[in-house]
PDB file of C-alpha atoms in Angstrom:
ATOM      1  CA  MET A  21     168.187  69.358  62.882  1.00 77.00           C
ATOM      2  CA  TYR A  22     169.881  72.007  64.484  1.00 79.00           C
ATOM      3  CA  ASN A  23     167.702  73.957  66.425  1.00 81.00           C
ATOM      4  CA  PHE A  24     164.927  72.267  65.693  1.00 83.00           C
ATOM      5  CA  SER A  25     161.656  72.812  68.723  1.00 84.00           C
ATOM      6  CA  TYR A  26     158.693  70.149  68.392  1.00 81.00           C
ATOM      7  CA  THR A  27     156.889  73.487  70.058  1.00 86.00           C
ATOM      8  CA  ARG A  28     157.422  75.833  66.715  1.00 86.00           C
ATOM      9  CA  LEU A  29     155.247  74.166  64.098  1.00 87.00           C
ATOM     10  CA  LYS A  30     152.530  76.924  63.966  1.00 90.00           C
ATOM     11  CA  LYS A  31     156.369  78.963  63.349  1.00 90.00           C
ATOM     12  CA  TYR A  32     157.504  77.198  60.996  1.00 87.00           C
ATOM     13  CA  SER A  33     153.833  77.062  58.279  1.00 85.00           C
ATOM     14  CA  LYS A  34     153.942  80.741  58.323  1.00 87.00           C
ATOM     15  CA  HIS A  35     157.894  80.591  57.419  1.00 84.00           C
ATOM     16  CA  LEU A  36     158.035  78.117  54.184  1.00 84.00           C
ATOM     17  CA  SER A  37     154.531  79.681  53.677  1.00 80.00           C
ATOM     18  CA  ALA A  38     155.707  82.977  53.463  1.00 81.00           C
ATOM     19  CA  HIS A  39     159.013  81.569  51.386  1.00 73.00           C
ATOM     20  CA  LYS A  40     156.552  79.782  48.895  1.00 70.00           C
ATOM     21  CA  ALA A  41     155.365  83.884  48.766  1.00 70.00           C
ATOM     22  CA  VAL A  42     158.482  84.883  47.612  1.00 70.00           C
ATOM     23  CA  GLU A  43     159.682  82.084  45.736  1.00 69.00           C
ATOM     24  CA  LYS A  44     155.718  82.845  43.249  1.00 66.00           C
ATOM     25  CA  GLN A  45     156.847  86.693  43.033  1.00 65.00           C
ATOM     26  CA  LYS A  46     160.465  86.364  41.429  1.00 66.00           C
ATOM     27  CA  GLY A  47     157.970  84.076  39.065  1.00 58.00           C
ATOM     28  CA  LEU A  48     159.528  80.576  39.971  1.00 52.00           C
ATOM     29  CA  ALA A  49     157.880  77.754  38.334  1.00 48.00           C
ATOM     30  CA  ILE A  50     155.693  76.303  41.666  1.00 50.00           C
ATOM     31  CA  GLU A  51     153.933  74.208  40.147  1.00 50.00           C
ATOM     32  CA  VAL A  52     151.274  73.933  36.633  1.00 46.00           C
ATOM     33  CA  GLY A  53     148.577  76.987  38.398  1.00 47.00           C
ATOM     34  CA  SER A  54     150.548  78.521  40.117  1.00 46.00           C
ATOM     35  CA  GLU A  55     147.758  81.258  40.757  1.00 50.00           C
ATOM     36  CA  LEU A  56     147.181  79.142  42.927  1.00 57.00           C
ATOM     37  CA  ASN A  57     146.829  79.568  46.456  1.00 73.00           C
ATOM     38  CA  LEU A  58     149.622  77.489  48.892  1.00 80.00           C
ATOM     39  CA  LYS A  59     150.352  77.143  52.338  1.00 86.00           C
ATOM     40  CA  ALA A  60     151.834  74.895  54.681  1.00 88.00           C
ATOM     41  CA  LYS A  61     151.286  73.369  57.562  1.00 90.00           C
ATOM     42  CA  PHE A  62     153.446  70.946  59.785  1.00 91.00           C
ATOM     43  CA  SER A  63     152.991  68.796  62.496  1.00 90.00           C
ATOM     44  CA  CYS A  64     153.913  65.698  64.508  1.00 86.00           C
ATOM     45  CA  LEU A  65     153.277  62.408  63.216  1.00 80.00           C
ATOM     46  CA  PRO A  66     153.668  60.265  66.530  1.00 73.00           C
ATOM     47  CA  GLY A  67     152.464  56.552  64.322  1.00 71.00           C
ATOM     48  CA  LEU A  68     156.045  56.516  63.092  1.00 70.00           C
ATOM     49  CA  LYS A  69     158.227  55.946  65.990  1.00 70.00           C
ATOM     50  CA  GLY A  70     159.530  52.573  67.133  1.00 67.00           C
ATOM     51  CA  LYS A  71     160.339  53.150  69.893  1.00 71.00           C
ATOM     52  CA  ASP A  72     159.581  55.745  73.224  1.00 74.00           C
ATOM     53  CA  LYS A  73     162.399  57.237  73.159  1.00 73.00           C
ATOM     54  CA  ASP A  74     162.209  57.408  69.330  1.00 75.00           C
ATOM     55  CA  PRO A  75     161.872  61.338  67.785  1.00 79.00           C
ATOM     56  CA  LEU A  76     158.420  62.705  66.544  1.00 82.00           C
ATOM     57  CA  SER A  77     157.974  62.511  63.065  1.00 85.00           C
ATOM     58  CA  VAL A  78     157.691  65.731  61.214  1.00 88.00           C
ATOM     59  CA  LEU A  79     155.589  66.285  58.505  1.00 90.00           C
ATOM     60  CA  ILE A  80     155.093  68.489  56.147  1.00 91.00           C
ATOM     61  CA  GLN A  81     151.963  69.079  54.538  1.00 92.00           C
ATOM     62  CA  ILE A  82     151.540  71.688  51.124  1.00 90.00           C
ATOM     63  CA  SER A  83     147.786  72.633  49.786  1.00 88.00           C
ATOM     64  CA  SER A  84     145.697  75.230  48.705  1.00 84.00           C
ATOM     65  CA  LYS A  85     142.752  75.433  47.339  1.00 77.00           C
ATOM     66  CA  PRO A  86     141.577  76.581  43.113  1.00 72.00           C
ATOM     67  CA  PRO A  87     140.054  79.984  42.368  1.00 71.00           C
ATOM     68  CA  LEU A  88     136.607  80.288  42.100  1.00 72.00           C
ATOM     69  CA  THR A  89     136.571  77.114  44.239  1.00 73.00           C
ATOM     70  CA  LYS A  90     133.151  77.900  47.934  1.00 76.00           C
ATOM     71  CA  ALA A  91     134.703  78.714  50.752  1.00 73.00           C
ATOM     72  CA  SER A  92     133.590  75.308  52.786  1.00 74.00           C
ATOM     73  CA  THR A  93     135.419  73.375  49.836  1.00 77.00           C
ATOM     74  CA  GLU A  94     138.720  71.564  51.429  1.00 81.00           C
ATOM     75  CA  ASP A  95     142.606  71.723  50.733  1.00 83.00           C
ATOM     76  CA  ARG A  96     143.980  69.757  47.887  1.00 84.00           C
ATOM     77  CA  ILE A  97     147.665  68.830  48.919  1.00 88.00           C
ATOM     78  CA  MET A  98     150.071  69.692  46.695  1.00 88.00           C
ATOM     79  CA  TRP A  99     152.956  68.394  49.115  1.00 90.00           C
ATOM     80  CA  THR A 100     153.454  65.896  51.315  1.00 91.00           C
ATOM     81  CA  GLY A 101     157.476  65.831  52.935  1.00 91.00           C
ATOM     82  CA  TRP A 102     158.187  63.788  55.860  1.00 88.00           C
ATOM     83  CA  PHE A 103     161.204  63.048  58.602  1.00 85.00           C
ATOM     84  CA  CYS A 104     161.086  59.896  60.397  1.00 80.00           C
ATOM     85  CA  GLY A 105     164.420  57.839  62.002  1.00 73.00           C
ATOM     86  CA  THR A 106     163.072  55.161  64.190  1.00 59.00           C
ATOM     87  CA  ILE A 107     167.666  54.814  65.903  1.00 59.00           C
ATOM     88  CA  TYR A 108     167.055  57.715  69.111  1.00 54.00           C
ATOM     89  CA  TRP A 109     170.862  59.497  69.268  1.00 55.00           C
ATOM     90  CA  ARG A 110     172.054  62.672  69.618  1.00 54.00           C
ATOM     91  CA  CYS A 111     173.991  64.233  68.099  1.00 58.00           C
ATOM     92  CA  TYR A 112     174.771  67.332  69.257  1.00 60.00           C
ATOM     93  CA  GLN A 113     173.858  68.990  71.990  1.00 67.00           C
ATOM     94  CA  ARG A 114     170.951  70.936  69.200  1.00 73.00           C
ATOM     95  CA  TYR A 115     170.746  68.497  66.460  1.00 73.00           C
ATOM     96  CA  LEU A 116     167.609  66.262  67.029  1.00 74.00           C
ATOM     97  CA  CYS A 117     168.533  63.528  64.783  1.00 74.00           C
ATOM     98  CA  LEU A 118     166.401  61.989  62.125  1.00 77.00           C
ATOM     99  CA  PRO A 119     167.827  60.748  59.749  1.00 76.00           C
ATOM    100  CA  LEU A 120     165.023  59.596  56.135  1.00 80.00           C
ATOM    101  CA  PHE A 121     163.061  62.051  54.996  1.00 84.00           C
ATOM    102  CA  LEU A 122     160.547  61.302  52.416  1.00 85.00           C
ATOM    103  CA  TYR A 123     157.960  63.653  49.745  1.00 90.00           C
ATOM    104  CA  ASN A 124     155.328  62.904  47.269  1.00 90.00           C
ATOM    105  CA  GLY A 125     155.237  65.295  45.086  1.00 89.00           C
ATOM    106  CA  SER A 126     156.529  67.578  42.330  1.00 88.00           C
ATOM    107  CA  GLU A 127     160.445  68.757  41.565  1.00 88.00           C
ATOM    108  CA  ALA A 128     159.712  72.454  41.068  1.00 85.00           C
ATOM    109  CA  LEU A 129     158.126  72.868  45.527  1.00 87.00           C
ATOM    110  CA  THR A 130     160.577  70.356  46.355  1.00 90.00           C
ATOM    111  CA  ALA A 131     163.192  71.877  45.436  1.00 89.00           C
ATOM    112  CA  ILE A 132     161.804  74.985  47.252  1.00 86.00           C
ATOM    113  CA  VAL A 133     161.603  73.344  51.008  1.00 89.00           C
ATOM    114  CA  THR A 134     164.404  71.271  50.934  1.00 90.00           C
ATOM    115  CA  THR A 135     166.169  74.506  49.949  1.00 89.00           C
ATOM    116  CA  ARG A 136     163.791  77.059  53.075  1.00 88.00           C
ATOM    117  CA  LEU A 137     164.878  73.675  55.393  1.00 88.00           C
ATOM    118  CA  HIS A 138     168.613  73.670  54.832  1.00 89.00           C
ATOM    119  CA  ARG A 139     168.698  77.717  55.277  1.00 88.00           C
ATOM    120  CA  ASN A 140     166.848  77.552  58.765  1.00 86.00           C
ATOM    121  CA  PHE A 141     168.077  73.635  59.941  1.00 85.00           C
ATOM    122  CA  ASP A 142     171.412  73.095  58.497  1.00 84.00           C
ATOM    123  CA  CYS A 143     169.507  69.788  56.538  1.00 83.00           C
ATOM    124  CA  CYS A 144     171.311  67.641  54.175  1.00 82.00           C
ATOM    125  CA  PHE A 145     169.153  66.183  51.647  1.00 83.00           C
ATOM    126  CA  GLY A 146     170.506  63.562  48.826  1.00 81.00           C
ATOM    127  CA  LYS A 147     168.399  60.650  46.793  1.00 79.00           C
ATOM    128  CA  LEU A 148     168.986  57.086  48.725  1.00 73.00           C
ATOM    129  CA  ALA A 149     169.229  54.698  46.674  1.00 76.00           C
ATOM    130  CA  ILE A 150     168.284  51.239  48.425  1.00 76.00           C
ATOM    131  CA  SER A 151     170.457  47.798  47.809  1.00 80.00           C
ATOM    132  CA  SER A 152     169.101  44.783  48.592  1.00 79.00           C
ATOM    133  CA  GLN A 153     171.236  44.338  51.208  1.00 78.00           C
ATOM    134  CA  ASP A 154     169.942  47.859  52.851  1.00 77.00           C
ATOM    135  CA  HIS A 155     166.595  46.707  52.579  1.00 74.00           C
ATOM    136  CA  LYS A 156     166.894  43.612  54.422  1.00 75.00           C
ATOM    137  CA  TRP A 157     168.787  45.471  57.288  1.00 74.00           C
ATOM    138  CA  LEU A 158     165.243  48.528  56.815  1.00 72.00           C
ATOM    139  CA  ALA A 159     162.705  46.100  57.400  1.00 72.00           C
ATOM    140  CA  GLU A 160     164.462  44.544  60.159  1.00 72.00           C
ATOM    141  CA  MET A 161     164.602  47.680  61.286  1.00 70.00           C
ATOM    142  CA  TRP A 162     161.182  48.970  60.671  1.00 68.00           C
ATOM    143  CA  THR A 163     159.635  45.437  63.088  1.00 66.00           C
ATOM    144  CA  GLY A 164     161.605  45.728  65.501  1.00 65.00           C
ATOM    145  CA  TYR A 165     164.315  42.221  64.493  1.00 63.00           C
ATOM    146  CA  ASP A 166     166.405  41.967  67.422  1.00 58.00           C
ATOM    147  CA  VAL A 167     168.342  38.155  67.546  1.00 49.00           C
ATOM    148  CA  SER A 168     166.869  37.978  70.420  1.00 53.00           C
ATOM    149  CA  GLY A 169     164.124  37.104  69.392  1.00 56.00           C
ATOM    150  CA  SER A 170     161.137  40.118  69.878  1.00 54.00           C
ATOM    151  CA  VAL A 171     158.971  39.764  66.570  1.00 57.00           C
ATOM    152  CA  SER A 172     156.937  42.691  65.632  1.00 63.00           C
ATOM    153  CA  ALA A 173     155.473  43.034  61.923  1.00 69.00           C
ATOM    154  CA  THR A 174     154.860  46.647  60.856  1.00 71.00           C
ATOM    155  CA  GLU A 175     152.593  47.071  58.275  1.00 75.00           C
ATOM    156  CA  LEU A 176     151.951  49.620  55.415  1.00 75.00           C
ATOM    157  CA  VAL A 177     148.848  51.944  55.362  1.00 77.00           C
ATOM    158  CA  PHE A 178     148.413  53.639  51.371  1.00 74.00           C
ATOM    159  CA  SER A 179     145.820  55.517  50.944  1.00 75.00           C
ATOM    160  CA  VAL A 180     144.355  56.061  47.138  1.00 70.00           C
ATOM    161  CA  PRO A 181     142.822  59.530  46.346  1.00 69.00           C
ATOM    162  CA  VAL A 182     139.932  58.450  44.324  1.00 69.00           C
ATOM    163  CA  LYS A 183     136.214  57.775  45.092  1.00 72.00           C
ATOM    164  CA  PRO A 184     135.751  55.834  47.133  1.00 76.00           C
ATOM    165  CA  ARG A 185     138.357  56.534  49.766  1.00 76.00           C
ATOM    166  CA  MET A 186     140.740  53.084  48.625  1.00 76.00           C
ATOM    167  CA  ASP A 187     143.374  52.578  50.700  1.00 80.00           C
ATOM    168  CA  ILE A 188     146.527  49.661  50.218  1.00 78.00           C
ATOM    169  CA  SER A 189     147.644  47.066  52.697  1.00 81.00           C
ATOM    170  CA  TYR A 190     151.924  45.748  53.045  1.00 79.00           C
ATOM    171  CA  ALA A 191     152.585  43.380  56.167  1.00 78.00           C
ATOM    172  CA  ILE A 192     156.976  43.037  55.980  1.00 73.00           C
ATOM    173  CA  HIS A 193     156.624  39.860  58.699  1.00 71.00           C
ATOM    174  CA  ALA A 194     160.507  38.775  60.358  1.00 64.00           C
ATOM    175  CA  GLU A 195     160.046  35.334  58.543  1.00 68.00           C
ATOM    176  CA  ASP A 196     160.112  37.589  55.042  1.00 68.00           C
ATOM    177  CA  PHE A 197     163.872  38.850  55.193  1.00 59.00           C
ATOM    178  CA  MET A 198     164.672  36.048  57.650  1.00 59.00           C
ATOM    179  CA  GLU A 199     167.367  33.804  55.366  1.00 51.00           C
TER     180      GLU A 199
END
């Protein structure tokens, strides 16, 4: 991501929120119930770092407050995306390399966000097809598996937005991918 700075996350949030407002004024369908006031927020996810020298993962959330709700009502998360990577390298001096972008939300919001990120940070996006061999390699990388024998487990936790709250946990151990 060209010229990205962790110190400018609030600025990026304001710019993405403004960009969505402009797209809405152009008449582009953003989401069912597009009268919603959408707000963007950039933040860091320090828990997705593999090693100390890895860059912080970047979380982007788009939320809304439905009309005719109390002021104390929490915003509803409409879209979530995050950049992450576990191997640190500098492409060039002004680039931050976070090669994996994961998202959850509508295709319309995804198109708006990725277009804006492409314009701001010279990012390229594409679908990722993961073969079984690639999946094995990713599991090795995520668990920190090293041929010298250093092994640690990786646990993925998913929260299901139901009441009462439900968390689903999935652990990846080195034995799961060894032949």
